[in-house]
């Protein structure tokens, strides 16, 4: 009975407060105006005074709760509401925009590597090397990649409710770190989520969307064949010092593990690695810069000789469509030089010399060492 009485009393007090805030008379006042002969004037005045006091009490409680929520901003366990309306009782919300990420520094261990690498101007310090080891790019390249990414509206850092209130969303830097970690380390999305402190769905959607955008907009800017005379001489000059004049690149197959290969295609994709893969032909110079990648992948059981038949770079050099007019000199047995037109690539299509001391074994060993130096 006491609980019901207090509940009705609180309901009447809240109704009185709403009527007072809206400038309307309470129920007791409306009764006294419409039917003054039915209501005792003394009781009407007493009811009005009581309702006003109760409304002021409720108003004080609401204001105190609102002030406490302003101070605590966002408390764990509460439903967050960033609208401009006054929140209901029990909702925890922020009334001022936060100037830092929801995941503050220290929550994700990657912030330590990033901040430490940025403080190291040369990038050769311990933090810079650790950052490069984890994400496979120097911190300067990462900053450039981040600037290009946030220039797009779909990847720009944003606030909840269009920047009016609330903390920023998950940092785009953390998302890019997560994608680079997955690609460079071959980890799962869930493992990267645990390290960058973001949800699985957030990183999964960003991974596919960002990599597709990266291939469409940035691939041609960084993966290209030497075209000018200066570019060709720069690449061939390194190989000439290593004893291979006229070499333009080194080519090898790169296998990518196919984790969910269907059983019917297992035999076509299982090669020397012992598990199903998809293979790409990748051409690089001796400075490890990627020059060319095949447009599509092949089953992992195919040999490099088979892949060479569908590689545009190898077919173009073989048929004279690429670098056919570039000349280089080689030595004859008598010490004289001979001029040859057309460049070539170092590949591993089999080494016929098996026994040491056989003719050509020394050349084959030099060939192997030069190519495997950037394998």
mmCIF file of C-alpha atoms in Angstrom:
data_model
loop_
_atom_site.group_PDB
_atom_site.id
_atom_site.type_symbol
_atom_site.label_atom_id
_atom_site.label_comp_id
_atom_site.label_asym_id
_atom_site.label_seq_id
_atom_site.Cartn_x
_atom_site.Cartn_y
_atom_site.Cartn_z
ATOM 1 C CA UNK A 1 0.000 0.000 0.000
ATOM 2 C CA UNK A 2 2.806 2.391 0.882
ATOM 3 C CA UNK A 3 4.547 1.593 -2.406
ATOM 4 C CA UNK A 4 1.388 2.237 -4.415
ATOM 5 C CA UNK A 5 0.738 5.463 -2.517
ATOM 6 C CA UNK A 6 4.255 6.737 -3.127
ATOM 7 C CA UNK A 7 3.989 5.740 -6.786
ATOM 8 C CA UNK A 8 0.766 7.684 -7.276
ATOM 9 C CA UNK A 9 2.245 10.632 -5.427
ATOM 10 C CA UNK A 10 5.325 10.655 -7.667
ATOM 11 C CA UNK A 11 3.133 10.384 -10.757
ATOM 12 C CA UNK A 12 1.035 13.372 -9.652
ATOM 13 C CA UNK A 13 4.184 15.344 -8.896
ATOM 14 C CA UNK A 14 5.688 14.632 -12.303
ATOM 15 C CA UNK A 15 2.409 15.580 -14.003
ATOM 16 C CA UNK A 16 2.309 18.831 -12.056
ATOM 17 C CA UNK A 17 5.889 19.598 -13.063
ATOM 18 C CA UNK A 18 5.116 19.008 -16.746
ATOM 19 C CA UNK A 19 2.045 21.260 -16.592
ATOM 20 C CA UNK A 20 4.014 23.952 -14.807
ATOM 21 C CA UNK A 21 6.836 23.793 -17.363
ATOM 22 C CA UNK A 22 4.309 24.082 -20.204
ATOM 23 C CA UNK A 23 2.518 27.022 -18.572
ATOM 24 C CA UNK A 24 -0.744 25.099 -18.052
ATOM 25 C CA UNK A 25 -2.664 24.901 -14.738
ATOM 26 C CA UNK A 26 -2.655 21.679 -12.786
ATOM 27 C CA UNK A 27 -5.662 19.343 -12.455
ATOM 28 C CA UNK A 28 -6.741 20.918 -9.161
ATOM 29 C CA UNK A 29 -6.613 24.402 -10.653
ATOM 30 C CA UNK A 30 -8.640 23.316 -13.701
ATOM 31 C CA UNK A 31 -11.320 21.806 -11.434
ATOM 32 C CA UNK A 32 -11.538 24.970 -9.334
ATOM 33 C CA UNK A 33 -11.970 27.135 -12.425
ATOM 34 C CA UNK A 34 -14.534 24.934 -14.196
ATOM 35 C CA UNK A 35 -16.629 24.036 -11.117
ATOM 36 C CA UNK A 36 -15.849 26.338 -8.211
ATOM 37 C CA UNK A 37 -18.942 25.213 -6.262
ATOM 38 C CA UNK A 38 -17.670 21.623 -6.097
ATOM 39 C CA UNK A 39 -14.264 22.367 -4.605
ATOM 40 C CA UNK A 40 -13.361 23.783 -1.239
ATOM 41 C CA UNK A 41 -11.206 26.910 -1.793
ATOM 42 C CA UNK A 42 -8.933 26.034 1.148
ATOM 43 C CA UNK A 43 -8.264 22.527 -0.143
ATOM 44 C CA UNK A 44 -7.688 23.879 -3.662
ATOM 45 C CA UNK A 45 -5.034 26.324 -2.440
ATOM 46 C CA UNK A 46 -3.420 23.579 -0.392
ATOM 47 C CA UNK A 47 -3.357 21.247 -3.398
ATOM 48 C CA UNK A 48 -1.816 23.943 -5.573
ATOM 49 C CA UNK A 49 0.898 24.655 -3.012
ATOM 50 C CA UNK A 50 1.653 20.961 -2.598
ATOM 51 C CA UNK A 51 1.833 20.385 -6.346
ATOM 52 C CA UNK A 52 4.177 23.333 -6.819
ATOM 53 C CA UNK A 53 6.455 22.086 -4.032
ATOM 54 C CA UNK A 54 6.486 18.572 -5.468
ATOM 55 C CA UNK A 55 7.218 19.921 -8.932
ATOM 56 C CA UNK A 56 10.141 21.949 -7.579
ATOM 57 C CA UNK A 57 11.464 18.831 -5.816
ATOM 58 C CA UNK A 58 11.256 16.786 -8.998
ATOM 59 C CA UNK A 59 12.876 19.618 -10.924
ATOM 60 C CA UNK A 60 15.781 19.750 -8.464
ATOM 61 C CA UNK A 61 16.268 15.981 -8.739
ATOM 62 C CA UNK A 62 16.209 16.122 -12.547
ATOM 63 C CA UNK A 63 18.705 18.974 -12.649
ATOM 64 C CA UNK A 64 21.024 17.197 -10.203
ATOM 65 C CA UNK A 65 20.887 14.015 -12.284
ATOM 66 C CA UNK A 66 21.587 16.009 -15.453
ATOM 67 C CA UNK A 67 24.576 17.705 -13.787
ATOM 68 C CA UNK A 68 25.979 14.382 -12.601
ATOM 69 C CA UNK A 69 25.676 12.966 -16.093
ATOM 70 C CA UNK A 70 27.509 16.009 -17.465
ATOM 71 C CA UNK A 71 30.402 15.344 -15.114
ATOM 72 C CA UNK A 72 30.729 11.613 -15.716
ATOM 73 C CA UNK A 73 30.144 11.950 -19.515
ATOM 74 C CA UNK A 74 29.886 8.271 -20.392
ATOM 75 C CA UNK A 75 29.739 5.617 -17.735
ATOM 76 C CA UNK A 76 30.136 1.913 -18.520
ATOM 77 C CA UNK A 77 26.944 -0.080 -18.642
ATOM 78 C CA UNK A 78 24.582 2.765 -19.562
ATOM 79 C CA UNK A 79 22.763 3.333 -22.843
ATOM 80 C CA UNK A 80 24.332 6.305 -24.574
ATOM 81 C CA UNK A 81 22.092 8.974 -26.098
ATOM 82 C CA UNK A 82 23.836 11.847 -27.891
ATOM 83 C CA UNK A 83 20.702 13.728 -28.953
ATOM 84 C CA UNK A 84 19.979 17.279 -27.825
ATOM 85 C CA UNK A 85 16.950 16.191 -25.777
ATOM 86 C CA UNK A 86 17.058 15.798 -22.021
ATOM 87 C CA UNK A 87 17.744 12.090 -21.331
ATOM 88 C CA UNK A 88 15.386 9.910 -19.402
ATOM 89 C CA UNK A 89 16.104 8.856 -15.876
ATOM 90 C CA UNK A 90 18.839 6.226 -15.830
ATOM 91 C CA UNK A 91 20.399 7.053 -19.217
ATOM 92 C CA UNK A 92 24.044 8.075 -19.130
ATOM 93 C CA UNK A 93 25.061 10.534 -21.823
ATOM 94 C CA UNK A 94 27.685 13.115 -22.703
ATOM 95 C CA UNK A 95 26.788 16.776 -23.169
ATOM 96 C CA UNK A 96 30.243 17.923 -24.303
ATOM 97 C CA UNK A 97 32.247 16.482 -27.225
ATOM 98 C CA UNK A 98 35.298 14.502 -26.197
ATOM 99 C CA UNK A 99 38.582 15.549 -27.792
ATOM 100 C CA UNK A 100 40.158 12.099 -27.792
ATOM 101 C CA UNK A 101 39.298 8.686 -29.131
ATOM 102 C CA UNK A 102 36.871 6.355 -27.468
ATOM 103 C CA UNK A 103 39.849 3.971 -27.303
ATOM 104 C CA UNK A 104 42.341 6.243 -25.585
ATOM 105 C CA UNK A 105 46.072 5.751 -25.756
ATOM 106 C CA UNK A 106 47.128 2.794 -23.710
ATOM 107 C CA UNK A 107 44.117 0.651 -24.568
ATOM 108 C CA UNK A 108 45.648 -0.466 -27.858
ATOM 109 C CA UNK A 109 49.334 -1.435 -27.746
ATOM 110 C CA UNK A 110 49.721 -0.202 -31.301
ATOM 111 C CA UNK A 111 49.468 3.437 -30.169
ATOM 112 C CA UNK A 112 52.752 3.007 -28.294
ATOM 113 C CA UNK A 113 54.581 1.826 -31.411
ATOM 114 C CA UNK A 114 53.051 4.586 -33.530
ATOM 115 C CA UNK A 115 53.768 7.438 -31.108
ATOM 116 C CA UNK A 116 57.251 6.113 -30.386
ATOM 117 C CA UNK A 117 58.051 5.809 -34.090
ATOM 118 C CA UNK A 118 56.804 9.348 -34.785
ATOM 119 C CA UNK A 119 59.021 10.776 -32.050
ATOM 120 C CA UNK A 120 62.000 9.127 -33.735
ATOM 121 C CA UNK A 121 62.724 11.524 -36.592
ATOM 122 C CA UNK A 122 65.130 9.208 -38.431
ATOM 123 C CA UNK A 123 62.916 6.140 -38.155
ATOM 124 C CA UNK A 124 65.959 3.964 -37.396
ATOM 125 C CA UNK A 125 65.330 3.784 -33.656
ATOM 126 C CA UNK A 126 63.847 0.885 -31.748
ATOM 127 C CA UNK A 127 60.255 2.115 -32.028
ATOM 128 C CA UNK A 128 60.593 2.766 -35.745
ATOM 129 C CA UNK A 129 61.988 -0.706 -36.383
ATOM 130 C CA UNK A 130 59.271 -2.357 -34.296
ATOM 131 C CA UNK A 131 56.578 -0.423 -36.149
ATOM 132 C CA UNK A 132 58.081 -1.456 -39.495
ATOM 133 C CA UNK A 133 58.328 -5.064 -38.356
ATOM 134 C CA UNK A 134 54.650 -5.275 -37.419
ATOM 135 C CA UNK A 135 53.044 -3.287 -40.221
ATOM 136 C CA UNK A 136 55.636 -3.760 -43.005
ATOM 137 C CA UNK A 137 55.820 -0.030 -43.801
ATOM 138 C CA UNK A 138 57.868 2.817 -42.257
ATOM 139 C CA UNK A 139 55.968 5.298 -40.154
ATOM 140 C CA UNK A 140 56.503 8.029 -42.776
ATOM 141 C CA UNK A 141 54.867 5.894 -45.460
ATOM 142 C CA UNK A 142 52.071 5.086 -43.021
ATOM 143 C CA UNK A 143 51.405 8.790 -42.414
ATOM 144 C CA UNK A 144 51.287 9.431 -46.158
ATOM 145 C CA UNK A 145 48.890 6.527 -46.599
ATOM 146 C CA UNK A 146 46.708 7.859 -43.794
ATOM 147 C CA UNK A 147 46.583 11.364 -45.298
ATOM 148 C CA UNK A 148 45.511 9.959 -48.666
ATOM 149 C CA UNK A 149 42.888 7.775 -46.998
ATOM 150 C CA UNK A 150 41.211 10.442 -44.874
ATOM 151 C CA UNK A 151 41.054 12.729 -47.910
ATOM 152 C CA UNK A 152 38.238 10.473 -49.091
ATOM 153 C CA UNK A 153 34.911 11.297 -47.454
ATOM 154 C CA UNK A 154 34.045 7.650 -46.900
ATOM 155 C CA UNK A 155 37.182 7.072 -44.774
ATOM 156 C CA UNK A 156 37.476 10.437 -42.997
ATOM 157 C CA UNK A 157 37.468 10.475 -39.197
ATOM 158 C CA UNK A 158 34.046 11.528 -37.941
ATOM 159 C CA UNK A 159 32.227 12.223 -34.708
ATOM 160 C CA UNK A 160 29.017 10.671 -33.509
ATOM 161 C CA UNK A 161 25.989 12.849 -34.376
ATOM 162 C CA UNK A 162 27.937 14.854 -36.994
ATOM 163 C CA UNK A 163 30.455 16.299 -34.582
ATOM 164 C CA UNK A 164 28.009 18.048 -32.313
ATOM 165 C CA UNK A 165 28.425 15.740 -29.354
ATOM 166 C CA UNK A 166 30.007 12.499 -28.318
ATOM 167 C CA UNK A 167 33.404 10.895 -28.790
ATOM 168 C CA UNK A 168 35.066 10.246 -32.100
ATOM 169 C CA UNK A 169 34.545 6.906 -33.772
ATOM 170 C CA UNK A 170 37.285 4.292 -33.981
ATOM 171 C CA UNK A 171 40.381 5.991 -35.363
ATOM 172 C CA UNK A 172 41.091 5.400 -39.037
ATOM 173 C CA UNK A 173 44.740 4.989 -38.079
ATOM 174 C CA UNK A 174 43.879 1.970 -35.955
ATOM 175 C CA UNK A 175 41.817 0.493 -38.777
ATOM 176 C CA UNK A 176 44.657 0.931 -41.270
ATOM 177 C CA UNK A 177 47.066 -0.639 -38.790
ATOM 178 C CA UNK A 178 44.694 -3.570 -38.465
ATOM 179 C CA UNK A 179 44.542 -4.111 -42.235
ATOM 180 C CA UNK A 180 48.324 -3.835 -42.620
ATOM 181 C CA UNK A 181 48.810 -6.255 -39.739
ATOM 182 C CA UNK A 182 46.456 -8.796 -41.339
ATOM 183 C CA UNK A 183 48.174 -8.549 -44.718
ATOM 184 C CA UNK A 184 51.742 -8.400 -43.428
ATOM 185 C CA UNK A 185 51.529 -10.998 -40.668
ATOM 186 C CA UNK A 186 48.870 -13.249 -42.181
ATOM 187 C CA UNK A 187 46.758 -13.037 -39.031
ATOM 188 C CA UNK A 188 43.012 -13.320 -38.687
ATOM 189 C CA UNK A 189 40.650 -10.374 -38.403
ATOM 190 C CA UNK A 190 39.705 -11.393 -34.874
ATOM 191 C CA UNK A 191 43.338 -11.271 -33.749
ATOM 192 C CA UNK A 192 43.762 -7.803 -35.239
ATOM 193 C CA UNK A 193 40.537 -6.672 -33.531
ATOM 194 C CA UNK A 194 41.912 -7.683 -30.143
ATOM 195 C CA UNK A 195 45.067 -5.650 -30.749
ATOM 196 C CA UNK A 196 43.473 -2.504 -32.175
ATOM 197 C CA UNK A 197 40.539 -2.573 -29.722
ATOM 198 C CA UNK A 198 37.695 -2.393 -32.214
ATOM 199 C CA UNK A 199 34.764 -4.603 -33.112
ATOM 200 C CA UNK A 200 34.966 -7.496 -35.533
ATOM 201 C CA UNK A 201 32.292 -6.110 -37.850
ATOM 202 C CA UNK A 202 33.977 -2.696 -37.928
ATOM 203 C CA UNK A 203 37.357 -4.027 -39.036
ATOM 204 C CA UNK A 204 35.875 -6.654 -41.354
ATOM 205 C CA UNK A 205 33.861 -4.085 -43.323
ATOM 206 C CA UNK A 206 36.768 -1.637 -43.403
ATOM 207 C CA UNK A 207 39.205 -4.351 -44.563
ATOM 208 C CA UNK A 208 37.287 -5.226 -47.725
ATOM 209 C CA UNK A 209 36.241 -1.662 -48.491
ATOM 210 C CA UNK A 210 39.689 -0.123 -47.964
ATOM 211 C CA UNK A 211 41.694 -2.777 -49.838
ATOM 212 C CA UNK A 212 39.376 -2.485 -52.842
ATOM 213 C CA UNK A 213 39.785 1.298 -52.811
ATOM 214 C CA UNK A 214 43.560 0.924 -52.380
ATOM 215 C CA UNK A 215 43.896 -1.269 -55.468
ATOM 216 C CA UNK A 216 41.770 1.047 -57.604
ATOM 217 C CA UNK A 217 43.477 4.308 -56.632
ATOM 218 C CA UNK A 218 47.002 3.546 -55.390
ATOM 219 C CA UNK A 219 48.172 0.401 -57.202
ATOM 220 C CA UNK A 220 49.223 2.119 -60.440
ATOM 221 C CA UNK A 221 51.112 4.816 -58.510
ATOM 222 C CA UNK A 222 53.463 2.346 -56.825
ATOM 223 C CA UNK A 223 53.585 -0.764 -59.048
ATOM 224 C CA UNK A 224 54.947 0.120 -62.497
ATOM 225 C CA UNK A 225 57.651 -1.015 -64.904
ATOM 226 C CA UNK A 226 60.660 1.205 -65.715
ATOM 227 C CA UNK A 227 59.901 3.192 -68.863
ATOM 228 C CA UNK A 228 62.339 6.076 -69.244
ATOM 229 C CA UNK A 229 66.024 5.656 -70.053
ATOM 230 C CA UNK A 230 67.046 6.857 -66.592
ATOM 231 C CA UNK A 231 64.728 4.400 -64.860
ATOM 232 C CA UNK A 232 65.927 1.475 -66.975
ATOM 233 C CA UNK A 233 69.598 2.326 -66.439
ATOM 234 C CA UNK A 234 69.045 2.653 -62.708
ATOM 235 C CA UNK A 235 67.612 -0.884 -62.454
ATOM 236 C CA UNK A 236 69.949 -2.603 -64.917
ATOM 237 C CA UNK A 237 72.993 -0.896 -63.409
ATOM 238 C CA UNK A 238 72.508 -2.770 -60.131
ATOM 239 C CA UNK A 239 72.264 -6.126 -61.900
ATOM 240 C CA UNK A 240 75.307 -5.292 -64.023
ATOM 241 C CA UNK A 241 77.394 -4.816 -60.891
ATOM 242 C CA UNK A 242 76.227 -8.243 -59.705
ATOM 243 C CA UNK A 243 77.387 -9.887 -62.940
ATOM 244 C CA UNK A 244 74.113 -9.920 -64.877
ATOM 245 C CA UNK A 245 74.168 -7.121 -67.461
ATOM 246 C CA UNK A 246 70.857 -6.727 -69.233
ATOM 247 C CA UNK A 247 68.704 -8.079 -66.386
ATOM 248 C CA UNK A 248 65.697 -5.900 -65.639
ATOM 249 C CA UNK A 249 63.983 -7.812 -62.812
ATOM 250 C CA UNK A 250 63.665 -11.055 -60.863
ATOM 251 C CA UNK A 251 60.448 -13.066 -61.169
ATOM 252 C CA UNK A 252 59.053 -15.750 -58.903
ATOM 253 C CA UNK A 253 55.704 -17.194 -57.904
ATOM 254 C CA UNK A 254 54.111 -16.044 -54.640
ATOM 255 C CA UNK A 255 51.685 -18.505 -53.048
ATOM 256 C CA UNK A 256 48.734 -17.370 -50.928
ATOM 257 C CA UNK A 257 47.126 -19.942 -48.648
ATOM 258 C CA UNK A 258 43.537 -20.798 -49.615
ATOM 259 C CA UNK A 259 42.059 -21.730 -46.274
ATOM 260 C CA UNK A 260 38.626 -22.826 -47.542
ATOM 261 C CA UNK A 261 39.501 -24.634 -50.719
ATOM 262 C CA UNK A 262 36.710 -27.012 -51.835
ATOM 263 C CA UNK A 263 37.553 -30.700 -51.697
ATOM 264 C CA UNK A 264 37.024 -31.121 -55.440
ATOM 265 C CA UNK A 265 39.723 -28.520 -56.187
ATOM 266 C CA UNK A 266 42.230 -29.698 -53.587
ATOM 267 C CA UNK A 267 44.387 -31.633 -56.079
ATOM 268 C CA UNK A 268 44.678 -28.691 -58.473
ATOM 269 C CA UNK A 269 45.735 -26.261 -55.737
ATOM 270 C CA UNK A 270 47.995 -28.391 -53.533
ATOM 271 C CA UNK A 271 51.639 -28.107 -54.565
ATOM 272 C CA UNK A 272 54.999 -28.460 -52.859
ATOM 273 C CA UNK A 273 53.738 -26.361 -49.931
ATOM 274 C CA UNK A 274 51.496 -29.222 -48.799
ATOM 275 C CA UNK A 275 48.317 -27.119 -48.586
ATOM 276 C CA UNK A 276 46.063 -25.480 -51.227
ATOM 277 C CA UNK A 277 47.234 -22.111 -52.499
ATOM 278 C CA UNK A 278 46.641 -19.525 -55.193
ATOM 279 C CA UNK A 279 49.810 -18.291 -56.896
ATOM 280 C CA UNK A 280 50.760 -14.961 -58.478
ATOM 281 C CA UNK A 281 53.821 -14.147 -60.581
ATOM 282 C CA UNK A 282 55.607 -11.170 -59.018
ATOM 283 C CA UNK A 283 58.491 -9.238 -60.607
ATOM 284 C CA UNK A 284 60.800 -7.101 -58.447
ATOM 285 C CA UNK A 285 64.080 -5.267 -58.891
ATOM 286 C CA UNK A 286 67.096 -5.876 -56.675
ATOM 287 C CA UNK A 287 65.948 -3.104 -54.322
ATOM 288 C CA UNK A 288 62.807 -5.139 -53.549
ATOM 289 C CA UNK A 289 60.467 -2.746 -55.295
ATOM 290 C CA UNK A 290 57.558 -4.567 -56.935
ATOM 291 C CA UNK A 291 57.451 -3.846 -60.662
ATOM 292 C CA UNK A 292 54.726 -6.145 -61.933
ATOM 293 C CA UNK A 293 52.087 -8.613 -60.685
ATOM 294 C CA UNK A 294 49.932 -10.892 -62.805
ATOM 295 C CA UNK A 295 46.354 -9.733 -63.225
ATOM 296 C CA UNK A 296 44.823 -12.925 -61.827
ATOM 297 C CA UNK A 297 45.925 -15.848 -59.693
ATOM 298 C CA UNK A 298 46.501 -19.466 -60.717
ATOM 299 C CA UNK A 299 46.084 -22.819 -58.957
ATOM 300 C CA UNK A 300 48.994 -23.486 -56.630
ATOM 301 C CA UNK A 301 49.915 -26.821 -58.230
ATOM 302 C CA UNK A 302 51.026 -25.129 -61.463
ATOM 303 C CA UNK A 303 54.756 -24.681 -62.012
ATOM 304 C CA UNK A 304 56.498 -21.381 -62.695
ATOM 305 C CA UNK A 305 57.031 -22.378 -66.331
ATOM 306 C CA UNK A 306 53.287 -22.718 -66.795
ATOM 307 C CA UNK A 307 52.687 -19.354 -65.147
ATOM 308 C CA UNK A 308 55.215 -17.700 -67.455
ATOM 309 C CA UNK A 309 53.069 -18.505 -70.489
ATOM 310 C CA UNK A 310 50.285 -16.227 -69.224
ATOM 311 C CA UNK A 311 52.503 -13.494 -67.743
ATOM 312 C CA UNK A 312 52.260 -10.304 -69.812
ATOM 313 C CA UNK A 313 55.740 -9.159 -68.779
ATOM 314 C CA UNK A 314 57.526 -12.381 -69.739
ATOM 315 C CA UNK A 315 55.544 -12.792 -72.957
ATOM 316 C CA UNK A 316 56.179 -9.148 -73.895
ATOM 317 C CA UNK A 317 59.951 -9.448 -73.432
ATOM 318 C CA UNK A 318 60.053 -12.805 -75.231
ATOM 319 C CA UNK A 319 58.151 -11.523 -78.276
ATOM 320 C CA UNK A 320 60.059 -8.225 -78.422
ATOM 321 C CA UNK A 321 57.232 -5.948 -77.334
ATOM 322 C CA UNK A 322 59.038 -4.745 -74.185
ATOM 323 C CA UNK A 323 62.639 -3.484 -73.944
ATOM 324 C CA UNK A 324 63.528 -4.878 -77.366
ATOM 325 C CA UNK A 325 65.566 -1.793 -78.331
ATOM 326 C CA UNK A 326 67.588 -1.541 -75.118
ATOM 327 C CA UNK A 327 71.222 -2.536 -75.674
ATOM 328 C CA UNK A 328 73.795 -3.956 -73.265
ATOM 329 C CA UNK A 329 77.284 -5.414 -73.611
ATOM 330 C CA UNK A 330 78.654 -8.815 -72.576
ATOM 331 C CA UNK A 331 82.136 -10.315 -72.709
ATOM 332 C CA UNK A 332 83.201 -13.055 -75.093
ATOM 333 C CA UNK A 333 85.639 -15.842 -74.224
ATOM 334 C CA UNK A 334 88.512 -13.937 -75.827
ATOM 335 C CA UNK A 335 87.818 -10.803 -73.753
ATOM 336 C CA UNK A 336 86.100 -8.766 -76.430
ATOM 337 C CA UNK A 337 82.633 -7.295 -75.929
ATOM 338 C CA UNK A 338 79.436 -8.030 -77.777
ATOM 339 C CA UNK A 339 76.333 -5.830 -77.951
ATOM 340 C CA UNK A 340 72.945 -7.490 -77.421
ATOM 341 C CA UNK A 341 69.495 -5.978 -77.817
ATOM 342 C CA UNK A 342 66.613 -6.813 -75.508
ATOM 343 C CA UNK A 343 66.502 -7.218 -71.734
ATOM 344 C CA UNK A 344 65.723 -10.365 -69.771
ATOM 345 C CA UNK A 345 64.512 -11.429 -66.324
ATOM 346 C CA UNK A 346 65.994 -13.779 -63.737
ATOM 347 C CA UNK A 347 63.663 -16.705 -63.050
ATOM 348 C CA UNK A 348 63.861 -20.134 -61.431
ATOM 349 C CA UNK A 349 62.570 -22.348 -64.217
ATOM 350 C CA UNK A 350 64.880 -25.149 -63.119
ATOM 351 C CA UNK A 351 68.664 -25.372 -62.745
ATOM 352 C CA UNK A 352 70.039 -28.106 -65.035
ATOM 353 C CA UNK A 353 73.533 -28.196 -63.492
ATOM 354 C CA UNK A 354 73.328 -30.643 -60.582
ATOM 355 C CA UNK A 355 76.911 -31.744 -59.882
ATOM 356 C CA UNK A 356 79.565 -29.303 -58.610
ATOM 357 C CA UNK A 357 82.470 -28.682 -60.968
ATOM 358 C CA UNK A 358 80.407 -29.256 -64.100
ATOM 359 C CA UNK A 359 80.553 -26.621 -66.864
ATOM 360 C CA UNK A 360 78.315 -23.733 -65.962
ATOM 361 C CA UNK A 361 77.976 -24.667 -62.292
ATOM 362 C CA UNK A 362 79.624 -21.454 -61.103
ATOM 363 C CA UNK A 363 77.323 -19.358 -63.261
ATOM 364 C CA UNK A 364 74.302 -21.266 -61.987
ATOM 365 C CA UNK A 365 75.354 -20.656 -58.369
ATOM 366 C CA UNK A 366 75.761 -16.918 -59.012
ATOM 367 C CA UNK A 367 72.381 -16.889 -60.679
ATOM 368 C CA UNK A 368 70.798 -18.624 -57.711
ATOM 369 C CA UNK A 369 72.418 -16.348 -55.121
ATOM 370 C CA UNK A 370 71.442 -13.177 -56.976
ATOM 371 C CA UNK A 371 67.826 -14.221 -57.365
ATOM 372 C CA UNK A 372 67.392 -15.606 -53.869
ATOM 373 C CA UNK A 373 68.879 -12.445 -52.376
ATOM 374 C CA UNK A 374 65.484 -10.779 -52.760
ATOM 375 C CA UNK A 375 63.336 -13.928 -52.608
#
